[in-house]
JSON list of C-alpha atoms in Angstrom, two decimals:
[
{"chain": "A", "resi": 1, "resn": "GLN", "atom": "CA", "xyz": [7.86, 30.53, 9.57]},
{"chain": "A", "resi": 2, "resn": "VAL", "atom": "CA", "xyz": [7.76, 26.74, 9.84]},
{"chain": "A", "resi": 3, "resn": "GLN", "atom": "CA", "xyz": [10.62, 24.45, 8.96]},
{"chain": "A", "resi": 4, "resn": "LEU", "atom": "CA", "xyz": [10.94, 20.67, 8.75]},
{"chain": "A", "resi": 5, "resn": "VAL", "atom": "CA", "xyz": [14.50, 19.40, 9.05]},
{"chain": "A", "resi": 6, "resn": "GLU", "atom": "CA", "xyz": [15.23, 15.78, 8.18]},
{"chain": "A", "resi": 7, "resn": "SER", "atom": "CA", "xyz": [18.25, 13.66, 9.04]},
{"chain": "A", "resi": 8, "resn": "GLY", "atom": "CA", "xyz": [19.37, 10.06, 9.04]},
{"chain": "A", "resi": 9, "resn": "GLY", "atom": "CA", "xyz": [19.53, 9.07, 5.39]},
{"chain": "A", "resi": 10, "resn": "GLY", "atom": "CA", "xyz": [22.50, 7.32, 3.83]},
{"chain": "A", "resi": 11, "resn": "LEU", "atom": "CA", "xyz": [23.84, 4.20, 2.18]},
{"chain": "A", "resi": 12, "resn": "VAL", "atom": "CA", "xyz": [23.04, 0.82, 3.69]},
{"chain": "A", "resi": 13, "resn": "GLN", "atom": "CA", "xyz": [23.37, -2.78, 2.56]},
{"chain": "A", "resi": 14, "resn": "PRO", "atom": "CA", "xyz": [20.29, -4.92, 1.89]},
{"chain": "A", "resi": 15, "resn": "GLY", "atom": "CA", "xyz": [18.93, -6.25, 5.16]},
{"chain": "A", "resi": 16, "resn": "GLY", "atom": "CA", "xyz": [20.30, -3.30, 7.08]},
{"chain": "A", "resi": 17, "resn": "SER", "atom": "CA", "xyz": [18.58, -0.58, 9.08]},
{"chain": "A", "resi": 18, "resn": "LEU", "atom": "CA", "xyz": [18.33, 3.19, 9.11]},
{"chain": "A", "resi": 19, "resn": "ARG", "atom": "CA", "xyz": [16.45, 5.64, 11.30]},
{"chain": "A", "resi": 20, "resn": "LEU", "atom": "CA", "xyz": [15.14, 8.88, 9.85]},
{"chain": "A", "resi": 21, "resn": "SER", "atom": "CA", "xyz": [14.25, 11.89, 11.97]},
{"chain": "A", "resi": 22, "resn": "CYS", "atom": "CA", "xyz": [12.26, 15.01, 11.15]},
{"chain": "A", "resi": 23, "resn": "ALA", "atom": "CA", "xyz": [11.92, 17.97, 13.48]},
{"chain": "A", "resi": 24, "resn": "ALA", "atom": "CA", "xyz": [9.31, 20.66, 12.97]},
{"chain": "A", "resi": 25, "resn": "SER", "atom": "CA", "xyz": [10.06, 24.15, 14.27]},
{"chain": "A", "resi": 26, "resn": "GLY", "atom": "CA", "xyz": [8.54, 27.61, 14.11]},
{"chain": "A", "resi": 27, "resn": "SER", "atom": "CA", "xyz": [5.17, 29.07, 15.01]},
{"chain": "A", "resi": 28, "resn": "ILE", "atom": "CA", "xyz": [3.27, 25.81, 15.46]},
{"chain": "A", "resi": 29, "resn": "PHE", "atom": "CA", "xyz": [0.06, 25.79, 17.45]},
{"chain": "A", "resi": 30, "resn": "SER", "atom": "CA", "xyz": [-0.63, 22.09, 17.09]},
{"chain": "A", "resi": 31, "resn": "ILE", "atom": "CA", "xyz": [0.16, 19.09, 14.90]},
{"chain": "A", "resi": 32, "resn": "TYR", "atom": "CA", "xyz": [-2.58, 17.05, 13.27]},
{"chain": "A", "resi": 33, "resn": "ALA", "atom": "CA", "xyz": [-0.33, 14.43, 11.70]},
{"chain": "A", "resi": 34, "resn": "MET", "atom": "CA", "xyz": [3.22, 13.81, 10.53]},
{"chain": "A", "resi": 35, "resn": "GLY", "atom": "CA", "xyz": [4.46, 11.34, 8.02]},
{"chain": "A", "resi": 36, "resn": "TRP", "atom": "CA", "xyz": [6.94, 10.19, 5.43]},
{"chain": "A", "resi": 37, "resn": "HIS", "atom": "CA", "xyz": [6.69, 9.92, 1.68]},
{"chain": "A", "resi": 38, "resn": "ARG", "atom": "CA", "xyz": [9.32, 8.71, -0.77]},
{"chain": "A", "resi": 39, "resn": "GLN", "atom": "CA", "xyz": [10.11, 9.19, -4.42]},
{"chain": "A", "resi": 40, "resn": "ALA", "atom": "CA", "xyz": [12.30, 6.87, -6.43]},
{"chain": "A", "resi": 41, "resn": "PRO", "atom": "CA", "xyz": [13.81, 7.92, -9.78]},
{"chain": "A", "resi": 42, "resn": "GLY", "atom": "CA", "xyz": [11.18, 7.91, -12.50]},
{"chain": "A", "resi": 43, "resn": "LYS", "atom": "CA", "xyz": [8.36, 7.17, -10.08]},
{"chain": "A", "resi": 44, "resn": "GLN", "atom": "CA", "xyz": [5.66, 9.21, -8.37]},
{"chain": "A", "resi": 45, "resn": "ARG", "atom": "CA", "xyz": [5.96, 10.24, -4.76]},
{"chain": "A", "resi": 46, "resn": "GLU", "atom": "CA", "xyz": [4.22, 7.71, -2.53]},
{"chain": "A", "resi": 47, "resn": "LEU", "atom": "CA", "xyz": [3.09, 7.56, 1.07]},
{"chain": "A", "resi": 48, "resn": "VAL", "atom": "CA", "xyz": [5.31, 5.45, 3.31]},
{"chain": "A", "resi": 49, "resn": "ALA", "atom": "CA", "xyz": [3.82, 5.99, 6.76]},
{"chain": "A", "resi": 50, "resn": "VAL", "atom": "CA", "xyz": [1.80, 8.51, 8.74]},
{"chain": "A", "resi": 51, "resn": "ILE", "atom": "CA", "xyz": [1.07, 9.04, 12.43]},
{"chain": "A", "resi": 52, "resn": "THR", "atom": "CA", "xyz": [-1.74, 11.21, 13.80]},
{"chain": "A", "resi": 53, "resn": "SER", "atom": "CA", "xyz": [-1.75, 13.36, 16.91]},
{"chain": "A", "resi": 54, "resn": "GLY", "atom": "CA", "xyz": [-3.62, 10.57, 18.65]},
{"chain": "A", "resi": 55, "resn": "GLY", "atom": "CA", "xyz": [-0.97, 8.02, 17.75]},
{"chain": "A", "resi": 56, "resn": "SER", "atom": "CA", "xyz": [-2.83, 6.18, 15.00]},
{"chain": "A", "resi": 57, "resn": "THR", "atom": "CA", "xyz": [-0.55, 4.91, 12.26]},
{"chain": "A", "resi": 58, "resn": "ASN", "atom": "CA", "xyz": [-0.90, 3.87, 8.65]},
{"chain": "A", "resi": 59, "resn": "TYR", "atom": "CA", "xyz": [1.69, 2.21, 6.42]},
{"chain": "A", "resi": 60, "resn": "ALA", "atom": "CA", "xyz": [2.17, 1.41, 2.78]},
{"chain": "A", "resi": 61, "resn": "GLU", "atom": "CA", "xyz": [1.72, -2.31, 2.18]},
{"chain": "A", "resi": 62, "resn": "SER", "atom": "CA", "xyz": [5.27, -2.57, 0.89]},
{"chain": "A", "resi": 63, "resn": "VAL", "atom": "CA", "xyz": [6.78, -1.50, 4.23]},
{"chain": "A", "resi": 64, "resn": "LYS", "atom": "CA", "xyz": [4.42, -3.10, 6.74]},
{"chain": "A", "resi": 65, "resn": "GLY", "atom": "CA", "xyz": [6.30, -5.21, 9.26]},
{"chain": "A", "resi": 66, "resn": "ARG", "atom": "CA", "xyz": [9.63, -3.60, 8.35]},
{"chain": "A", "resi": 67, "resn": "PHE", "atom": "CA", "xyz": [9.16, 0.13, 9.04]},
{"chain": "A", "resi": 68, "resn": "THR", "atom": "CA", "xyz": [7.91, 1.77, 12.21]},
{"chain": "A", "resi": 69, "resn": "ILE", "atom": "CA", "xyz": [6.80, 5.38, 12.53]},
{"chain": "A", "resi": 70, "resn": "SER", "atom": "CA", "xyz": [6.82, 7.12, 15.90]},
{"chain": "A", "resi": 71, "resn": "ARG", "atom": "CA", "xyz": [6.83, 10.65, 17.28]},
{"chain": "A", "resi": 72, "resn": "ASP", "atom": "CA", "xyz": [8.03, 12.75, 20.17]},
{"chain": "A", "resi": 73, "resn": "ASN", "atom": "CA", "xyz": [5.23, 15.24, 20.72]},
{"chain": "A", "resi": 74, "resn": "ALA", "atom": "CA", "xyz": [7.25, 17.36, 23.13]},
{"chain": "A", "resi": 75, "resn": "LYS", "atom": "CA", "xyz": [9.91, 17.91, 20.46]},
{"chain": "A", "resi": 76, "resn": "ASN", "atom": "CA", "xyz": [7.59, 18.04, 17.41]},
{"chain": "A", "resi": 77, "resn": "THR", "atom": "CA", "xyz": [9.67, 15.25, 15.92]},
{"chain": "A", "resi": 78, "resn": "VAL", "atom": "CA", "xyz": [8.73, 12.19, 13.90]},
{"chain": "A", "resi": 79, "resn": "PHE", "atom": "CA", "xyz": [10.91, 9.15, 13.36]},
{"chain": "A", "resi": 80, "resn": "LEU", "atom": "CA", "xyz": [10.95, 6.36, 10.79]},
{"chain": "A", "resi": 81, "resn": "GLN", "atom": "CA", "xyz": [12.75, 3.20, 11.83]},
{"chain": "A", "resi": 82, "resn": "MET", "atom": "CA", "xyz": [13.50, 1.19, 8.71]},
{"chain": "A", "resi": 83, "resn": "ASN", "atom": "CA", "xyz": [14.58, -2.43, 9.11]},
{"chain": "A", "resi": 84, "resn": "SER", "atom": "CA", "xyz": [15.20, -5.24, 6.64]},
{"chain": "A", "resi": 85, "resn": "LEU", "atom": "CA", "xyz": [15.83, -2.69, 3.93]},
{"chain": "A", "resi": 86, "resn": "LYS", "atom": "CA", "xyz": [15.58, -3.75, 0.31]},
{"chain": "A", "resi": 87, "resn": "PRO", "atom": "CA", "xyz": [17.04, -2.22, -2.86]},
{"chain": "A", "resi": 88, "resn": "GLU", "atom": "CA", "xyz": [13.53, -1.19, -3.85]},
{"chain": "A", "resi": 89, "resn": "ASP", "atom": "CA", "xyz": [13.41, 1.06, -0.76]},
{"chain": "A", "resi": 90, "resn": "THR", "atom": "CA", "xyz": [15.98, 3.30, -2.44]},
{"chain": "A", "resi": 91, "resn": "ALA", "atom": "CA", "xyz": [14.46, 6.76, -2.81]},
{"chain": "A", "resi": 92, "resn": "VAL", "atom": "CA", "xyz": [14.45, 10.30, -1.54]},
{"chain": "A", "resi": 93, "resn": "TYR", "atom": "CA", "xyz": [12.42, 10.30, 1.66]},
{"chain": "A", "resi": 94, "resn": "TYR", "atom": "CA", "xyz": [10.37, 13.40, 2.46]},
{"chain": "A", "resi": 95, "resn": "CYS", "atom": "CA", "xyz": [8.91, 14.32, 5.81]},
{"chain": "A", "resi": 96, "resn": "ASN", "atom": "CA", "xyz": [5.58, 16.11, 5.85]},
{"chain": "A", "resi": 97, "resn": "ALA", "atom": "CA", "xyz": [3.51, 17.62, 8.61]},
{"chain": "A", "resi": 98, "resn": "ASP", "atom": "CA", "xyz": [-0.13, 18.71, 8.76]},
{"chain": "A", "resi": 99, "resn": "LEU", "atom": "CA", "xyz": [0.05, 21.68, 11.11]},
{"chain": "A", "resi": 100, "resn": "ASN", "atom": "CA", "xyz": [-2.11, 24.32, 12.72]},
{"chain": "A", "resi": 101, "resn": "THR", "atom": "CA", "xyz": [-0.18, 27.59, 12.52]},
{"chain": "A", "resi": 102, "resn": "LYS", "atom": "CA", "xyz": [-0.96, 31.30, 12.53]},
{"chain": "A", "resi": 103, "resn": "VAL", "atom": "CA", "xyz": [-1.94, 31.02, 8.87]},
{"chain": "A", "resi": 104, "resn": "GLY", "atom": "CA", "xyz": [-4.30, 28.14, 9.56]},
{"chain": "A", "resi": 105, "resn": "ARG", "atom": "CA", "xyz": [-4.13, 24.44, 8.75]},
{"chain": "A", "resi": 106, "resn": "THR", "atom": "CA", "xyz": [-1.29, 23.84, 6.29]},
{"chain": "A", "resi": 107, "resn": "THR", "atom": "CA", "xyz": [0.86, 20.97, 5.08]},
{"chain": "A", "resi": 108, "resn": "TYR", "atom": "CA", "xyz": [4.61, 21.48, 5.13]},
{"chain": "A", "resi": 109, "resn": "TRP", "atom": "CA", "xyz": [7.36, 19.41, 3.52]},
{"chain": "A", "resi": 110, "resn": "GLY", "atom": "CA", "xyz": [10.99, 18.80, 4.35]},
{"chain": "A", "resi": 111, "resn": "GLN", "atom": "CA", "xyz": [13.81, 19.06, 1.84]},
{"chain": "A", "resi": 112, "resn": "GLY", "atom": "CA", "xyz": [14.21, 15.30, 1.51]},
{"chain": "A", "resi": 113, "resn": "THR", "atom": "CA", "xyz": [16.92, 12.85, 2.51]},
{"chain": "A", "resi": 114, "resn": "GLN", "atom": "CA", "xyz": [18.44, 10.20, 0.26]},
{"chain": "A", "resi": 115, "resn": "VAL", "atom": "CA", "xyz": [18.21, 6.54, 1.26]},
{"chain": "A", "resi": 116, "resn": "THR", "atom": "CA", "xyz": [20.21, 4.12, -0.88]},
{"chain": "A", "resi": 117, "resn": "VAL", "atom": "CA", "xyz": [20.05, 0.37, -0.32]},
{"chain": "A", "resi": 118, "resn": "SER", "atom": "CA", "xyz": [22.81, -1.36, -2.22]},
{"chain": "A", "resi": 119, "resn": "SER", "atom": "CA", "xyz": [25.56, -3.91, -1.77]}
]
């Protein structure tokens, strides 16, 4: 069984920073990519950032220059460093991982962590 466990959300003032972490555990043969999505109230879930096994990254236009995605391959962990946060970044942030497991290639999701940007 595979699990994704997120941490690092919370309340921060505009202009502040937060760092999210997501650790994948279980019967994982390899990781194709890991990333972060977010969903604000009343809106669809959207991609925030993704990083491939080779280290290539892709970001939503709205977060470019402010957010940085990185990973620790040895620990099957992905991070999202969020700087210069804005109220419009408020959302539930979900980690996802595209994994090769005993059941084949599958995408897994974390439970979500709340990020609130407010003064």
